[in-house]
Coordinates of N, CA, C and O in Angstrom, one line a residue:
M123 N -45.7 54.6 10.8 CA -44.2 55.3 11.2 C -44.6 56.7 11.0 O -45.1 57.3 9.9
T124 N -43.8 57.6 11.5 CA -44.0 59.0 11.9 C -43.4 59.6 10.4 O -42.2 59.0 9.9
P125 N -43.3 60.6 9.8 CA -42.8 61.2 8.6 C -41.4 61.5 9.1 O -40.6 61.0 8.1
K126 N -41.0 62.1 10.3 CA -39.8 62.0 10.7 C -39.0 61.0 10.4 O -37.6 60.5 9.7
A127 N -39.6 59.5 11.1 CA -38.7 58.6 11.0 C -38.6 57.9 9.5 O -37.4 57.2 9.4
L128 N -39.6 58.0 8.9 CA -39.6 57.7 7.3 C -38.5 58.8 7.1 O -37.5 57.7 6.1
V129 N -38.4 59.8 6.9 CA -37.2 60.9 6.3 C -35.8 59.9 6.9 O -34.9 59.9 6.2
K130 N -35.8 59.7 8.2 CA -34.2 59.0 8.8 C -34.0 57.7 7.9 O -33.2 57.6 7.7
Q131 N -35.0 56.8 7.4 CA -35.0 55.8 6.8 C -34.3 56.0 5.5 O -33.8 55.5 4.9
W132 N -35.1 57.0 5.0 CA -34.5 57.7 3.5 C -33.4 58.3 3.3 O -32.6 57.8 2.7
I133 N -32.6 59.1 4.5 CA -31.5 59.8 4.4 C -30.4 58.1 4.5 O -29.7 58.2 4.2
E134 N -30.7 57.2 5.7 CA -29.9 56.0 5.3 C -29.6 55.2 3.9 O -28.4 55.0 3.8
L135 N -30.6 55.2 3.4 CA -30.9 54.3 2.2 C -30.2 55.3 1.1 O -29.6 54.8 0.2
F136 N -30.3 56.4 0.9 CA -29.9 57.3 0.4 C -28.2 57.3 0.6 O -27.4 57.0 -0.7
N137 N -27.6 57.3 1.4 CA -26.6 57.6 2.1 C -25.6 56.2 1.4 O -24.4 56.0 1.3
Q138 N -26.6 55.1 1.6 CA -26.1 53.7 0.8 C -25.9 53.7 -0.6 O -25.5 52.5 -1.2
G139 N -26.8 54.5 -1.1 CA -27.0 54.4 -2.7 C -27.8 53.5 -3.2 O -27.4 52.7 -4.2
H140 N -28.8 52.8 -2.4 CA -29.7 51.9 -2.9 C -31.2 52.1 -3.4 O -31.8 52.8 -2.8
A141 N -30.7 52.5 -4.5 CA -32.1 53.0 -5.4 C -33.0 52.0 -5.5 O -34.2 52.7 -5.1
D142 N -33.0 50.7 -5.2 CA -34.3 49.9 -5.0 C -35.0 50.0 -3.7 O -36.4 50.2 -3.8
S143 N -34.0 50.1 -2.8 CA -34.4 50.3 -1.4 C -35.3 51.8 -1.0 O -36.3 51.6 -0.4
L144 N -34.8 52.8 -1.9 CA -35.1 53.9 -1.7 C -36.3 54.1 -2.4 O -37.5 54.9 -1.7
A145 N -36.6 53.4 -3.5 CA -37.7 53.6 -4.4 C -39.0 52.8 -3.3 O -40.1 53.6 -3.8
A146 N -38.7 51.8 -2.9 CA -39.7 51.3 -2.2 C -40.2 52.2 -1.0 O -41.2 51.4 -0.8
L147 N -39.7 53.0 -0.6 CA -40.3 54.0 0.3 C -41.1 55.1 -0.2 O -42.2 55.9 0.6
Y148 N -41.6 54.9 -1.5 CA -42.5 55.8 -2.5 C -43.8 55.4 -2.7 O -43.6 53.9 -2.9
H149 N -44.8 55.8 -2.8 CA -46.1 55.2 -3.4 C -45.7 54.9 -4.9 O -45.1 55.6 -5.4
D150 N -46.5 53.9 -5.3 CA -46.8 53.9 -7.1 C -46.9 55.0 -7.5 O -46.1 55.1 -8.8
D151 N -47.7 55.9 -7.4 CA -47.7 56.9 -8.5 C -47.4 58.2 -7.6 O -47.7 59.3 -8.0
A152 N -46.1 58.1 -6.9 CA -45.5 59.4 -6.0 C -44.8 60.3 -7.2 O -44.6 60.0 -8.4
V153 N -44.6 61.3 -6.7 CA -44.1 62.8 -7.6 C -42.7 63.0 -6.6 O -42.7 63.6 -5.4
N154 N -41.5 63.2 -7.6 CA -40.4 63.7 -6.9 C -39.9 64.8 -7.4 O -39.8 64.4 -9.0
H155 N -40.4 66.1 -7.1 CA -39.8 67.3 -8.1 C -38.8 67.6 -7.4 O -39.1 68.8 -6.1
Q156 N -37.5 67.5 -7.9 CA -36.6 68.6 -7.4 C -36.7 69.9 -8.4 O -36.6 69.7 -9.6
V157 N -36.3 70.9 -7.8 CA -37.1 72.1 -8.5 C -36.0 72.4 -9.5 O -36.5 73.3 -10.5
T158 N -34.8 71.9 -9.7 CA -34.1 72.1 -10.7 C -34.3 71.1 -11.7 O -33.7 71.3 -13.2
Q159 N -35.2 70.4 -11.7 CA -35.4 69.6 -13.0 C -37.0 69.1 -13.0 O -37.6 69.9 -12.1
D160 N -37.5 68.5 -14.2 CA -38.7 68.1 -14.1 C -39.1 67.2 -13.1 O -38.5 66.2 -12.7
P161 N -40.5 67.3 -13.1 CA -41.0 66.4 -11.7 C -40.6 64.6 -12.2 O -40.8 64.6 -13.4
V162 N -40.6 63.6 -11.5 CA -40.1 62.8 -11.7 C -41.6 62.0 -11.2 O -42.2 61.9 -9.8
V163 N -42.3 61.3 -12.0 CA -43.7 60.5 -11.5 C -43.6 59.3 -11.6 O -43.4 58.8 -12.9
G164 N -43.7 58.5 -10.5 CA -44.1 57.3 -10.5 C -42.9 56.4 -9.8 O -41.7 56.7 -10.2
R165 N -42.8 55.4 -9.0 CA -41.8 54.6 -8.1 C -40.6 54.1 -9.0 O -39.7 54.6 -8.9
E166 N -41.1 53.4 -10.3 CA -40.3 53.0 -11.1 C -39.4 54.2 -11.8 O -38.2 53.8 -11.7
A167 N -40.1 54.9 -12.2 CA -39.3 56.4 -12.7 C -38.6 56.8 -11.6 O -37.3 57.5 -12.0
I168 N -39.1 57.1 -10.5 CA -38.2 57.4 -9.5 C -36.8 56.6 -8.9 O -35.7 57.5 -8.7
R169 N -36.9 55.3 -9.2 CA -36.2 54.2 -9.0 C -35.0 54.6 -10.0 O -33.7 54.6 -9.6
E170 N -35.5 54.7 -11.2 CA -34.3 54.8 -12.1 C -33.7 56.3 -12.2 O -32.1 56.3 -12.4
M171 N -34.1 57.2 -11.4 CA -33.4 58.6 -11.1 C -32.4 58.3 -10.5 O -31.5 58.6 -10.7
F172 N -33.2 57.7 -9.1 CA -31.6 57.4 -8.0 C -30.7 56.7 -8.7 O -29.4 57.2 -8.2
A173 N -30.9 55.7 -9.5 CA -29.8 54.6 -9.9 C -29.0 55.5 -10.6 O -27.5 55.2 -10.7
R174 N -29.7 56.2 -11.7 CA -28.8 57.1 -12.7 C -27.7 57.9 -12.0 O -26.8 58.4 -12.0
E175 N -28.5 58.6 -10.9 CA -27.6 59.5 -10.2 C -26.9 59.0 -9.1 O -25.9 59.8 -9.1
F176 N -27.1 58.0 -8.7 CA -25.8 57.6 -8.0 C -24.6 57.1 -8.4 O -23.5 56.8 -8.2
A177 N -25.0 56.3 -9.8 CA -23.8 56.2 -10.8 C -23.2 57.3 -11.5 O -21.9 57.2 -11.9
E178 N -23.5 58.5 -11.0 CA -23.0 59.7 -11.8 C -22.0 60.5 -10.4 O -20.9 61.1 -11.3
A179 N -22.8 60.4 -9.0 CA -21.9 61.2 -8.7 C -22.0 60.6 -7.2 O -23.0 60.1 -6.9
D180 N -21.0 60.8 -6.1 CA -20.8 60.2 -4.9 C -21.7 61.2 -4.0 O -21.3 62.2 -3.9
M181 N -22.8 60.9 -3.6 CA -23.5 62.0 -2.9 C -24.0 61.4 -1.7 O -24.0 60.4 -1.0
T182 N -23.7 62.3 -0.4 CA -24.1 61.8 0.5 C -24.9 63.2 1.5 O -24.5 64.2 1.3
C183 N -25.9 62.6 2.4 CA -26.8 63.6 2.8 C -26.5 63.5 4.5 O -26.6 62.4 5.1
I184 N -26.3 64.9 4.8 CA -26.1 64.7 6.6 C -27.3 65.8 6.8 O -27.1 67.1 6.2
P185 N -28.0 64.9 7.7 CA -29.2 65.9 8.3 C -28.6 67.1 9.0 O -28.1 66.9 10.2
E186 N -29.0 68.3 9.0 CA -28.8 69.3 9.7 C -30.2 69.3 10.7 O -29.9 69.8 11.9
Q187 N -31.4 69.1 10.0 CA -32.5 69.4 11.0 C -33.8 68.8 10.3 O -33.6 68.7 9.1
I188 N -34.6 68.0 11.0 CA -35.5 67.6 10.4 C -36.9 67.8 11.2 O -37.1 67.4 12.5
L189 N -37.8 68.3 10.7 CA -39.1 68.9 11.1 C -40.0 68.4 10.8 O -40.2 67.6 9.8
E190 N -41.6 67.8 11.6 CA -42.5 66.9 11.3 C -43.9 68.1 11.6 O -44.2 68.7 12.4
D191 N -44.4 68.5 10.8 CA -46.0 68.9 10.7 C -47.1 68.0 10.4 O -47.4 67.8 8.8
G192 N -47.7 66.9 11.0 CA -48.8 66.5 10.4 C -48.0 65.0 9.7 O -47.5 64.6 9.8
E193 N -48.6 65.5 8.4 CA -48.3 64.7 7.3 C -47.3 64.7 6.7 O -46.3 64.1 5.8
W194 N -46.5 65.9 7.3 CA -45.0 66.4 6.2 C -43.7 66.1 7.1 O -43.7 66.2 8.7
A195 N -42.6 66.0 6.5 CA -41.5 66.5 7.2 C -40.7 67.0 6.5 O -40.7 67.0 4.7
I196 N -39.8 68.0 6.9 CA -39.2 69.1 6.3 C -37.9 68.5 6.8 O -37.3 68.4 7.7
L197 N -36.7 68.5 5.8 CA -35.1 67.9 5.8 C -34.7 69.2 5.5 O -34.2 69.5 4.2
E198 N -33.5 69.6 6.1 CA -32.3 70.5 5.9 C -31.3 69.9 6.1 O -30.9 69.1 7.2
W199 N -30.8 69.9 4.6 CA -29.2 69.1 4.6 C -28.1 69.9 4.2 O -28.5 70.6 3.8
K200 N -26.9 69.1 4.4 CA -25.8 69.5 3.5 C -25.2 68.3 3.1 O -25.1 67.1 3.4
D201 N -24.2 68.3 2.4 CA -23.2 67.1 2.1 C -21.6 67.6 2.7 O -21.2 68.9 2.8
P202 N -20.8 66.8 2.2 CA -19.6 67.0 2.5 C -18.9 67.9 1.9 O -17.7 68.3 2.3
L203 N -19.3 68.1 0.5 CA -18.9 69.3 -0.4 C -18.9 70.6 0.1 O -18.5 71.7 -0.6
G204 N -19.8 71.0 0.9 CA -20.6 72.2 1.0 C -21.7 72.6 0.4 O -22.6 73.8 1.1
L205 N -22.5 71.7 -0.5 CA -23.7 72.1 -0.7 C -24.7 71.9 0.6 O -24.4 70.7 1.1
R206 N -25.8 72.6 0.0 CA -26.9 72.7 1.2 C -28.0 73.1 0.5 O -28.3 73.4 -0.6
G207 N -29.2 72.0 0.9 CA -30.8 72.3 0.6 C -31.6 71.6 1.5 O -31.4 71.6 2.9
C208 N -32.8 71.6 0.8 CA -33.8 71.1 1.7 C -34.8 70.1 1.0 O -35.2 70.6 -0.3
G209 N -35.5 69.6 1.8 CA -36.8 68.8 1.2 C -37.9 68.4 1.6 O -37.8 68.8 3.0
F210 N -39.1 68.5 1.0 CA -40.3 68.4 1.4 C -40.8 67.2 1.5 O -41.2 66.5 -0.1
F211 N -41.4 66.5 2.3 CA -42.0 65.1 2.1 C -43.0 64.4 2.7 O -43.2 65.1 3.5
H212 N -44.1 65.0 1.8 CA -45.3 64.6 2.4 C -45.5 62.8 2.6 O -45.7 61.9 1.4
I213 N -46.2 62.7 3.5 CA -46.0 61.0 3.8 C -47.4 60.6 4.0 O -48.2 61.2 5.0
Q214 N -47.9 59.4 3.2 CA -49.4 59.3 3.3 C -49.4 57.5 3.7 O -48.6 56.6 2.7
D215 N -49.9 57.1 4.4 CA -49.9 55.3 4.7 C -48.2 54.9 4.8 O -48.2 54.0 4.3
D216 N -47.5 55.5 5.6 CA -46.2 55.2 5.8 C -45.4 55.3 4.4 O -44.2 54.5 4.4
K217 N -45.8 55.7 3.3 CA -44.7 55.9 2.1 C -44.7 57.8 1.6 O -45.5 58.4 1.9
I218 N -44.0 57.5 0.7 CA -43.7 59.2 0.5 C -45.0 59.1 -0.5 O -44.7 58.8 -1.7
K219 N -45.6 60.2 -0.6 CA -46.4 60.6 -1.7 C -45.8 61.6 -2.7 O -45.9 61.3 -4.1
F220 N -45.4 62.6 -2.2 CA -44.6 63.3 -2.7 C -43.7 64.1 -2.2 O -43.4 64.1 -1.0
Q221 N -42.6 64.5 -3.0 CA -41.2 65.0 -2.3 C -41.1 66.5 -3.5 O -41.0 66.4 -4.5
R222 N -40.4 67.3 -2.6 CA -40.0 68.2 -3.4 C -38.6 69.0 -2.6 O -38.6 69.2 -1.5
G223 N -37.5 69.1 -3.5 CA -36.2 69.3 -3.1 C -35.6 70.8 -3.9 O -36.0 71.1 -5.1
Y224 N -34.9 71.7 -2.8 CA -34.5 72.6 -3.1 C -33.0 73.3 -3.2 O -32.4 72.6 -2.0
W225 N -32.2 73.0 -4.1 CA -30.6 72.8 -4.1 C -30.1 73.6 -5.3 O -30.6 73.5 -6.5
D226 N -28.6 73.7 -5.4 CA -28.3 74.9 -6.2 C -27.6 73.9 -7.1 O -26.3 73.1 -7.1
K227 N -28.6 73.3 -8.7 CA -27.5 72.5 -9.6 C -26.6 72.6 -9.8 O -25.4 72.2 -10.1
L228 N -26.3 74.1 -10.4 CA -25.1 74.4 -10.5 C -23.6 74.3 -10.0 O -22.7 73.6 -10.5
S229 N -23.9 74.8 -8.7 CA -22.9 74.0 -7.5 C -22.6 72.4 -7.8 O -21.6 72.4 -7.4
F230 N -23.7 71.6 -7.8 CA -23.5 70.6 -7.7 C -23.0 69.9 -8.6 O -21.9 69.1 -8.7
L231 N -23.1 70.5 -9.9 CA -22.4 69.7 -11.6 C -21.3 70.2 -11.3 O -20.4 69.3 -11.7
R232 N -20.4 71.5 -10.9 CA -19.3 71.9 -10.7 C -18.6 70.9 -9.7 O -17.5 70.4 -10.0
M233 N -19.3 70.6 -8.5 CA -18.4 70.0 -7.2 C -18.0 68.5 -7.7 O -17.1 68.1 -7.3
H234 N -19.0 68.1 -8.5 CA -19.0 66.5 -9.0 C -18.2 66.2 -10.1 O -18.1 65.4 -11.0
N235 N -17.7 67.6 -10.8 CA -17.0 67.7 -12.3 C -17.8 67.2 -13.8 O -17.7 66.3 -14.2
L236 N -19.2 67.4 -13.4 CA -20.2 66.9 -14.4 C -20.6 68.3 -15.4 O -20.4 69.3 -15.1
P237 N -20.9 67.5 -16.3 CA -21.0 68.4 -17.3 C -22.4 69.5 -17.0 O -23.1 69.3 -16.8
I238 N -21.8 70.7 -17.5 CA -23.2 72.0 -17.4 C -23.8 72.0 -18.7 O -23.3 72.3 -20.0
P239 N -25.1 71.8 -18.8 CA -25.7 72.2 -20.0 C -25.7 73.3 -20.4 O -25.7 74.3 -19.4
Q240 N -25.4 73.5 -21.9 CA -25.5 74.5 -22.6 C -26.9 75.0 -22.9 O -27.6 74.4 -23.5
A241 N -27.6 76.4 -22.6 CA -28.6 76.7 -22.9 C -28.7 77.1 -24.8 O -28.0 77.1 -25.4

């Protein structure tokens, strides 16, 4: 499977809120680093992260562009509330080995009426 095809599958599962199926796309020792948070290491920890986040907010990923370069796919996305971001996926052996995402966490929290952490 090409990196682009895997990211398209990731988007489909993300939009369905399937934490278990989504986590199955990752290597056992994968890293998911959303730069607004600490890196999450390991498939099970990534599954738990998605399950927790799907329970907290109704999230939808609308792809604007998916680019591919070798083992990498780059996703530029938006959501129905106006949030925008991008993600970088390193794909090895048809699984996500590393993911990094960039988006505005403060805007996300406000849009979903979630608590804003105090410093």
